[in-house]
mmCIF file of C-alpha atoms and ligand atoms in Angstrom:
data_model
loop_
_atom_site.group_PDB
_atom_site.id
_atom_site.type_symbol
_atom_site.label_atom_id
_atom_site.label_comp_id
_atom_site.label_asym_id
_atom_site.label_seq_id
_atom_site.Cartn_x
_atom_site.Cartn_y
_atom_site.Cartn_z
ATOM 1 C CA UNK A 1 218.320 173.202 32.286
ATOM 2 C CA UNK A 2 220.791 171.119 33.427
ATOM 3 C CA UNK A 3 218.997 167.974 35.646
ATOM 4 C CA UNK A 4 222.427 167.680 38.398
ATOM 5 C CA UNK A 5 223.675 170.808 39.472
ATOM 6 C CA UNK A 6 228.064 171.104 40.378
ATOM 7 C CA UNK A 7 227.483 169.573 43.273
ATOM 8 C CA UNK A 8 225.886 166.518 42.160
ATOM 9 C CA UNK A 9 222.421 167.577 43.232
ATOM 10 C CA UNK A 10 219.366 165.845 41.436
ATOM 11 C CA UNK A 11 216.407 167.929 40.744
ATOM 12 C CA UNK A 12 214.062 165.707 42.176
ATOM 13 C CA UNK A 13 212.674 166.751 45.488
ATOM 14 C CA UNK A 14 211.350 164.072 47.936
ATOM 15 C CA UNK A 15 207.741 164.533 48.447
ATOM 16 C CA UNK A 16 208.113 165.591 52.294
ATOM 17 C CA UNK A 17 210.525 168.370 51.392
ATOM 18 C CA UNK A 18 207.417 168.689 48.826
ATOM 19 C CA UNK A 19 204.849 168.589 51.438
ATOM 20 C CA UNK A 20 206.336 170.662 53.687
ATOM 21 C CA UNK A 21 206.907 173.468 51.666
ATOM 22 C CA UNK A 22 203.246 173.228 50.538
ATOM 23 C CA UNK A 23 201.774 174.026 53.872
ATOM 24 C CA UNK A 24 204.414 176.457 54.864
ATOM 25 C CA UNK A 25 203.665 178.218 51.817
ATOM 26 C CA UNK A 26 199.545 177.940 52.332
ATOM 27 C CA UNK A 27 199.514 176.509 48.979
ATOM 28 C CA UNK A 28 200.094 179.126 46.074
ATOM 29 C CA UNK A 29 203.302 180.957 44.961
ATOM 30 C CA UNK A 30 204.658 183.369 47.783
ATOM 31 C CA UNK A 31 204.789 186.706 46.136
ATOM 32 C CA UNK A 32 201.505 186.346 44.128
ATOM 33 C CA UNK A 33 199.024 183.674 45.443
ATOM 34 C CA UNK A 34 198.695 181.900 42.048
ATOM 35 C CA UNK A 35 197.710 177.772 42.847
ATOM 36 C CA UNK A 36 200.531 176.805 39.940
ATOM 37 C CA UNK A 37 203.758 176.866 41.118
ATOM 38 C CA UNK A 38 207.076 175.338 41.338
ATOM 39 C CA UNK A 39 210.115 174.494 44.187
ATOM 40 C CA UNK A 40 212.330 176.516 43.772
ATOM 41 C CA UNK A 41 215.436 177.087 45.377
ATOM 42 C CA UNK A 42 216.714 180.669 46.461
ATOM 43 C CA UNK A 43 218.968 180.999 48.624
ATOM 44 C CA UNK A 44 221.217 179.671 47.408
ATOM 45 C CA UNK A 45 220.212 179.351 43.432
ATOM 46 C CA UNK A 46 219.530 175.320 42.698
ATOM 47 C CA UNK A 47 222.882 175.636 40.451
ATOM 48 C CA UNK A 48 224.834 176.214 44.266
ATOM 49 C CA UNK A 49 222.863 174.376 45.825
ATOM 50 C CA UNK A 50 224.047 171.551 48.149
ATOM 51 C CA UNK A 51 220.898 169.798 49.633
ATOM 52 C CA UNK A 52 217.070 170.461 48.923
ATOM 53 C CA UNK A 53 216.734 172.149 52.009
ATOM 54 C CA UNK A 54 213.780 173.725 52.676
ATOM 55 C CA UNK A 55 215.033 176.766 54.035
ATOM 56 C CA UNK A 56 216.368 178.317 50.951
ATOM 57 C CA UNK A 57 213.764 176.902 48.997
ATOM 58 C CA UNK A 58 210.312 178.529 48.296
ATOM 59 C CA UNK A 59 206.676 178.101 46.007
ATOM 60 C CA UNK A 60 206.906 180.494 43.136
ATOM 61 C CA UNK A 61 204.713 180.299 39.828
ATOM 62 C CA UNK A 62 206.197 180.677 36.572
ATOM 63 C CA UNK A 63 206.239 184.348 36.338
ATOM 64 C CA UNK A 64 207.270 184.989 39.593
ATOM 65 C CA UNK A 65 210.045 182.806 39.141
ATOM 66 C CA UNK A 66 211.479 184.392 36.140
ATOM 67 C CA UNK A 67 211.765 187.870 37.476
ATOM 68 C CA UNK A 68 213.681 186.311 40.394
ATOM 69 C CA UNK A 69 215.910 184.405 37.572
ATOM 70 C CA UNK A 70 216.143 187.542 35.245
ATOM 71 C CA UNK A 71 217.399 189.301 38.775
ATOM 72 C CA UNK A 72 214.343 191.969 38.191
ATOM 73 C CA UNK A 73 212.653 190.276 41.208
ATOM 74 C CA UNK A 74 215.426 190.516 44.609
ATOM 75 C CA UNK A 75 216.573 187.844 46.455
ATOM 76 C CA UNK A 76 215.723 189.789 49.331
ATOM 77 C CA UNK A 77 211.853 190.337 48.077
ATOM 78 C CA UNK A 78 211.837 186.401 47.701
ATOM 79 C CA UNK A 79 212.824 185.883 51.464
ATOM 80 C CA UNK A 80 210.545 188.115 53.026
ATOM 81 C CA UNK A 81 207.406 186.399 51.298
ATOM 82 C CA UNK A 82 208.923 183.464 51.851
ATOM 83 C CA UNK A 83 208.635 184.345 55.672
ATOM 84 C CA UNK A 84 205.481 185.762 54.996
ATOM 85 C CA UNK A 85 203.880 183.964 52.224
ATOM 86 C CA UNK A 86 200.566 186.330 50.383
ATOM 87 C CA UNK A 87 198.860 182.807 50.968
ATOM 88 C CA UNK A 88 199.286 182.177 54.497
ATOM 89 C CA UNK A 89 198.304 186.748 55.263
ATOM 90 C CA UNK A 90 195.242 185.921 53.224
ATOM 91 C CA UNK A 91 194.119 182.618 54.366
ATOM 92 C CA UNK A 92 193.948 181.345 50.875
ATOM 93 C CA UNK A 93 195.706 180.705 46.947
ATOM 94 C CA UNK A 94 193.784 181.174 44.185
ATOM 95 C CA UNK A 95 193.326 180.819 40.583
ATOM 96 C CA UNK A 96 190.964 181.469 37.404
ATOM 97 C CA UNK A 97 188.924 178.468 36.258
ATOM 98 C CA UNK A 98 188.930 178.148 32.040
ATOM 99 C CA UNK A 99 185.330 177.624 31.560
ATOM 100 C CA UNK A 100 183.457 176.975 28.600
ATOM 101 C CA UNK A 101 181.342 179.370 26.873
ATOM 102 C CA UNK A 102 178.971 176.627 25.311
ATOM 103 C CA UNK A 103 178.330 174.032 27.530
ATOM 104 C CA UNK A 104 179.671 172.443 31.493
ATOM 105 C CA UNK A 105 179.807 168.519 32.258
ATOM 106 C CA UNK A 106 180.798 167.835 35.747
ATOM 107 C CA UNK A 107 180.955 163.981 36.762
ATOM 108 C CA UNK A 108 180.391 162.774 40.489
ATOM 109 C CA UNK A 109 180.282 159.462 41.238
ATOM 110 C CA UNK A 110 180.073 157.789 37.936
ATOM 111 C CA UNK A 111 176.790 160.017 36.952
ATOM 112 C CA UNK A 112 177.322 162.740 34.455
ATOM 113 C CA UNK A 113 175.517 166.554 34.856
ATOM 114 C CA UNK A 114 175.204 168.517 32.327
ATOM 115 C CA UNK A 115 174.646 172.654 32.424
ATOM 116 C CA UNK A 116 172.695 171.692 35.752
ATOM 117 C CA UNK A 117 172.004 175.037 37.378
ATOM 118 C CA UNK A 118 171.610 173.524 41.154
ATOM 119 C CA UNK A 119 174.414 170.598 40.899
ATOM 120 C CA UNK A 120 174.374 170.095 44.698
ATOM 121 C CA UNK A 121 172.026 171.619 46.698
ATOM 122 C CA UNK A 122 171.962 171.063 50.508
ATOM 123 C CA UNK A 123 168.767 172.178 52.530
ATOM 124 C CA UNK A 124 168.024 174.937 50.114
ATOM 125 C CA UNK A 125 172.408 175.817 49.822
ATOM 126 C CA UNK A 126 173.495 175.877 46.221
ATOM 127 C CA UNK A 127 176.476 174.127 46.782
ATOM 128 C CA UNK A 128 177.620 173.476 43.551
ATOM 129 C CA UNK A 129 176.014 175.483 40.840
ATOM 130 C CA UNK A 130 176.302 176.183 36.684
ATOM 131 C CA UNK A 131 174.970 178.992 35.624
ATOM 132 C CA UNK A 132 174.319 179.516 32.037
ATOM 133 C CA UNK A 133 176.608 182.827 30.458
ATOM 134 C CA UNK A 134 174.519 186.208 31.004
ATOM 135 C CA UNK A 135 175.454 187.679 27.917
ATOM 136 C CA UNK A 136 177.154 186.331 24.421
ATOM 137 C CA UNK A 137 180.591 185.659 24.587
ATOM 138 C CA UNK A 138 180.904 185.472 28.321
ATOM 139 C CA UNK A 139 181.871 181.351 29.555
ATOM 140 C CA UNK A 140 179.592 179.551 31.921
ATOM 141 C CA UNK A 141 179.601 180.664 35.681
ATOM 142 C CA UNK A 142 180.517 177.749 38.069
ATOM 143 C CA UNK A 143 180.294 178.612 42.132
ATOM 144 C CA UNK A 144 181.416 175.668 44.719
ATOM 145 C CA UNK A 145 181.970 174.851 48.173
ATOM 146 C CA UNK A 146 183.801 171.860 49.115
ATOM 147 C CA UNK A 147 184.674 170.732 52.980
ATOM 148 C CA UNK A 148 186.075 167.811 54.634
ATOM 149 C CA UNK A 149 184.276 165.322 56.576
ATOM 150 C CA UNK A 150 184.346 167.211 59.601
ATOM 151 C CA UNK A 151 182.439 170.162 57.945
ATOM 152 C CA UNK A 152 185.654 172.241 57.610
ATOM 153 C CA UNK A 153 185.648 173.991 54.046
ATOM 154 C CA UNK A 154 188.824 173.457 51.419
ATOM 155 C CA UNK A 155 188.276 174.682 48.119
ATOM 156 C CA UNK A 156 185.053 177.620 46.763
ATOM 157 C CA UNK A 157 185.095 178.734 43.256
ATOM 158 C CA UNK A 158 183.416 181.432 43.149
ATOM 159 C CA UNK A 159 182.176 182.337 39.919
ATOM 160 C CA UNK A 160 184.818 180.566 38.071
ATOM 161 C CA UNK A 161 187.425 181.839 40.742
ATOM 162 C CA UNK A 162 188.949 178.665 42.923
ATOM 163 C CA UNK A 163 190.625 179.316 46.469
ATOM 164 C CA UNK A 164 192.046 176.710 48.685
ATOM 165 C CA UNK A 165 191.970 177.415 51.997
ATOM 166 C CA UNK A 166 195.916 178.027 53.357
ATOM 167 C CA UNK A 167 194.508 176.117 56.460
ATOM 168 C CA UNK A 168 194.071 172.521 54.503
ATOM 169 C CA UNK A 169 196.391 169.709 55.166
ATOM 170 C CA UNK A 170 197.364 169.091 52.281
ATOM 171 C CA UNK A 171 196.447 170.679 48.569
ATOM 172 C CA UNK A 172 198.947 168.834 45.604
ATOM 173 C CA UNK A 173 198.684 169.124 41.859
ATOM 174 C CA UNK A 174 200.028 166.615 39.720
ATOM 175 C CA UNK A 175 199.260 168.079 36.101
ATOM 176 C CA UNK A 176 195.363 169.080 36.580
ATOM 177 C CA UNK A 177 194.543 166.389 39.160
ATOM 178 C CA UNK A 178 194.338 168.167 42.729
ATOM 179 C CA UNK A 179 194.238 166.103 45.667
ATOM 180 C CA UNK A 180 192.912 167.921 48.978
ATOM 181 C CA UNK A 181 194.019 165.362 52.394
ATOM 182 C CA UNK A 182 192.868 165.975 55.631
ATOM 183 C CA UNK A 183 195.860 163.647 56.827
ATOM 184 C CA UNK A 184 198.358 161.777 55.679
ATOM 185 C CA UNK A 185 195.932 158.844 54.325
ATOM 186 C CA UNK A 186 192.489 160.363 54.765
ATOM 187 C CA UNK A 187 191.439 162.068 51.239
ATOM 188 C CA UNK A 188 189.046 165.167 51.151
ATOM 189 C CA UNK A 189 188.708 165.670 47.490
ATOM 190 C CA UNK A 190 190.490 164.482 44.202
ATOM 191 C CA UNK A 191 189.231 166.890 41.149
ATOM 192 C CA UNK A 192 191.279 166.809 37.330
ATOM 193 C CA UNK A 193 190.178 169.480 35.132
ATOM 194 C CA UNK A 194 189.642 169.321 31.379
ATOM 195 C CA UNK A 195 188.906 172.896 30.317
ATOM 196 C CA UNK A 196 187.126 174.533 28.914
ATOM 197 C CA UNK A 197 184.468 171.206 29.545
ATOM 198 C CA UNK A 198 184.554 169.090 31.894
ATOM 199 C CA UNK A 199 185.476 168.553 35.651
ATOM 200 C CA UNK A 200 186.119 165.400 36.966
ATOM 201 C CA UNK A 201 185.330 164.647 41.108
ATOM 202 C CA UNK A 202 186.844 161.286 41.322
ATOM 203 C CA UNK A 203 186.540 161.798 45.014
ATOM 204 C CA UNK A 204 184.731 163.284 47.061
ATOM 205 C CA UNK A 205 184.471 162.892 51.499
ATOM 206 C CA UNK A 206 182.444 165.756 52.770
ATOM 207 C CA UNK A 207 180.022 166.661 55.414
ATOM 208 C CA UNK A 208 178.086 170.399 55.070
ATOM 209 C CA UNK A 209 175.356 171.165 57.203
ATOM 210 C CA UNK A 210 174.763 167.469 58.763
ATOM 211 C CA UNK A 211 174.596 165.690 55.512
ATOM 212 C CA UNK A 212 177.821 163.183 54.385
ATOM 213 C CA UNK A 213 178.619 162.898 50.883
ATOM 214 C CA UNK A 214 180.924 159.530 49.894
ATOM 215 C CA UNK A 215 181.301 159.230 46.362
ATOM 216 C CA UNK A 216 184.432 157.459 44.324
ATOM 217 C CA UNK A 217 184.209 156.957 40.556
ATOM 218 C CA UNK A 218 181.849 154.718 40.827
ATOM 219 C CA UNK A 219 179.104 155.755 43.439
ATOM 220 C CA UNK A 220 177.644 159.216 45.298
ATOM 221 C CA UNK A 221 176.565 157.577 48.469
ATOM 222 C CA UNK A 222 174.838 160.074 50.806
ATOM 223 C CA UNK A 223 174.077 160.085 54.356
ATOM 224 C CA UNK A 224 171.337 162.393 55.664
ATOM 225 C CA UNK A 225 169.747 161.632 59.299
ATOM 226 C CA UNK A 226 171.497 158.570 59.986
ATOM 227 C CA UNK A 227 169.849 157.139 57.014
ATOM 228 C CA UNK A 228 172.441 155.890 53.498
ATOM 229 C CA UNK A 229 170.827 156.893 50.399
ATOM 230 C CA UNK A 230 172.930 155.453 46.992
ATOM 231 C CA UNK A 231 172.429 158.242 44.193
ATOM 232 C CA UNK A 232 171.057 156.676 41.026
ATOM 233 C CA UNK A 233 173.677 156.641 38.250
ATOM 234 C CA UNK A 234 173.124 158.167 34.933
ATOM 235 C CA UNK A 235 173.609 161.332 32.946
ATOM 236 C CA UNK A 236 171.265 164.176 33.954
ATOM 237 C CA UNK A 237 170.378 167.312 31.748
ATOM 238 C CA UNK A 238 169.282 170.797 32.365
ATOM 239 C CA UNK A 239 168.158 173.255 35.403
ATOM 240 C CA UNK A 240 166.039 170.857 37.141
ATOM 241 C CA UNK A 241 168.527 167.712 37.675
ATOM 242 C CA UNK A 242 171.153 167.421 40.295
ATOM 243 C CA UNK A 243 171.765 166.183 43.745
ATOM 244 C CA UNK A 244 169.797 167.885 46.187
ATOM 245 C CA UNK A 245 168.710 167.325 49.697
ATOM 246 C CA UNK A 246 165.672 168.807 51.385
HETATM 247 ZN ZN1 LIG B 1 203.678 184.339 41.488
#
């Protein structure tokens, strides 16, 4: 594909035109909702195109993207989700985790957990949870909730199933890192995946149900009645381990 267009156009985009498009688009690809997707240009095609302006340009995934360019997929379709993105009508973009079927590591904080059935558990919650396959040949089962530090939630998986909310700030991939900001420099979560593994929280800045959690890739630092607990770091093993908080 060429990389400068007749015009003289470079393919790069600037990150606000990025940005932008991002939260217009609540995050996923217009027509479909998948989290993986690309800039893409419209109306007109990036090969006419003058400028990356955002108003002929759009989030489609892969797929998507080549029906529009095989001309199976209208230009006309791509406009109207692009007013009304399946993202934004159902508050969120989502995407299939690829989960192991033998064993899940998750890191927080510099501490490794491994197959721990109640990762994070918050006044009885399960707010991060592994649950060993039901039957043979089925992966492991992974459920989350992740919020901001005002409480306000921005990525569930839900059995292996991960929505971001439409409503975040800001949700970017770069390769498998995703970065959730509740503001320009205020970071909710940063999460790379290695399927079908391990997952990686090198941050974390959330508050659910009056506790804080603070962790970077060194530390989980909690804060629970006004009072800073440091988690221990180490590598914990099996149902009973985990963070939890009475
Ligand atoms: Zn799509």
């Amino acid at each position: 594909m060429a990389q400068i267009n007749k015009h003289g156009l470079a393919r790069t985009i600037s990150a606000d035109v990025k940005r932008e498009l991002r939260r217009r688009c609540g995050f996923g690809c217009v027509i479909c909702g998948l989290i993986f997707y690309e800039y893409e240009h419209f109306a007109p095609d990036f090969a006419d195109a003058k400028a990356h302006d955002p108003e002929g340009m759009t989030l489609l995934c892969s797929q998507c993207n080549q029906k529009r360019r095989r001309g199976v997929l209208s230009v006309e379709a791509v406009s109207r989700a692009n007013k009304n993105p399946i993202s934004i009508a159902n508050g969120e973009a989502q995407e299939w985790l690829d989960i192991s079927h033998d064993y899940l590591q998750v890191e927080i904080g510099g501490s490794v957990y491994i197959d721990c059935k109640s990762l994070i558990n918050i006044r009885g919650q399960s707010v991060f949870s592994i649950i060993p396959p039901s039957e043979e040949g089925a992966p492991y089962s992974v459920s989350a909730l992740f919020a901001d530090d005002t409480g306000a939630i921005t990525l569930k998986i839900d059995n292996n199933q991960m929505s971001v909310g439409a409503d975040n700030w800001d949700v970017e991939w770069k390769g498998k890192t995703l970065t959730i900001r509740k503001s320009p420099r205020s970071i909710s979560l940063v999460m790379t995946l290695y399927p079908p593994q391990r997952i990686v929280i090198e941050r974390l800045e959330m508050e659910l149900d009056g506790v804080k959690i603070s962790t970077d890739s060194q530390f989980t630092n909690l804060m629970v009645s006004g009072c800073l607990m440091k988690m221990q770091k180490g590598t914990f093993r099996g149902e009973g381990a985990g963070i939890s908080i009475p």
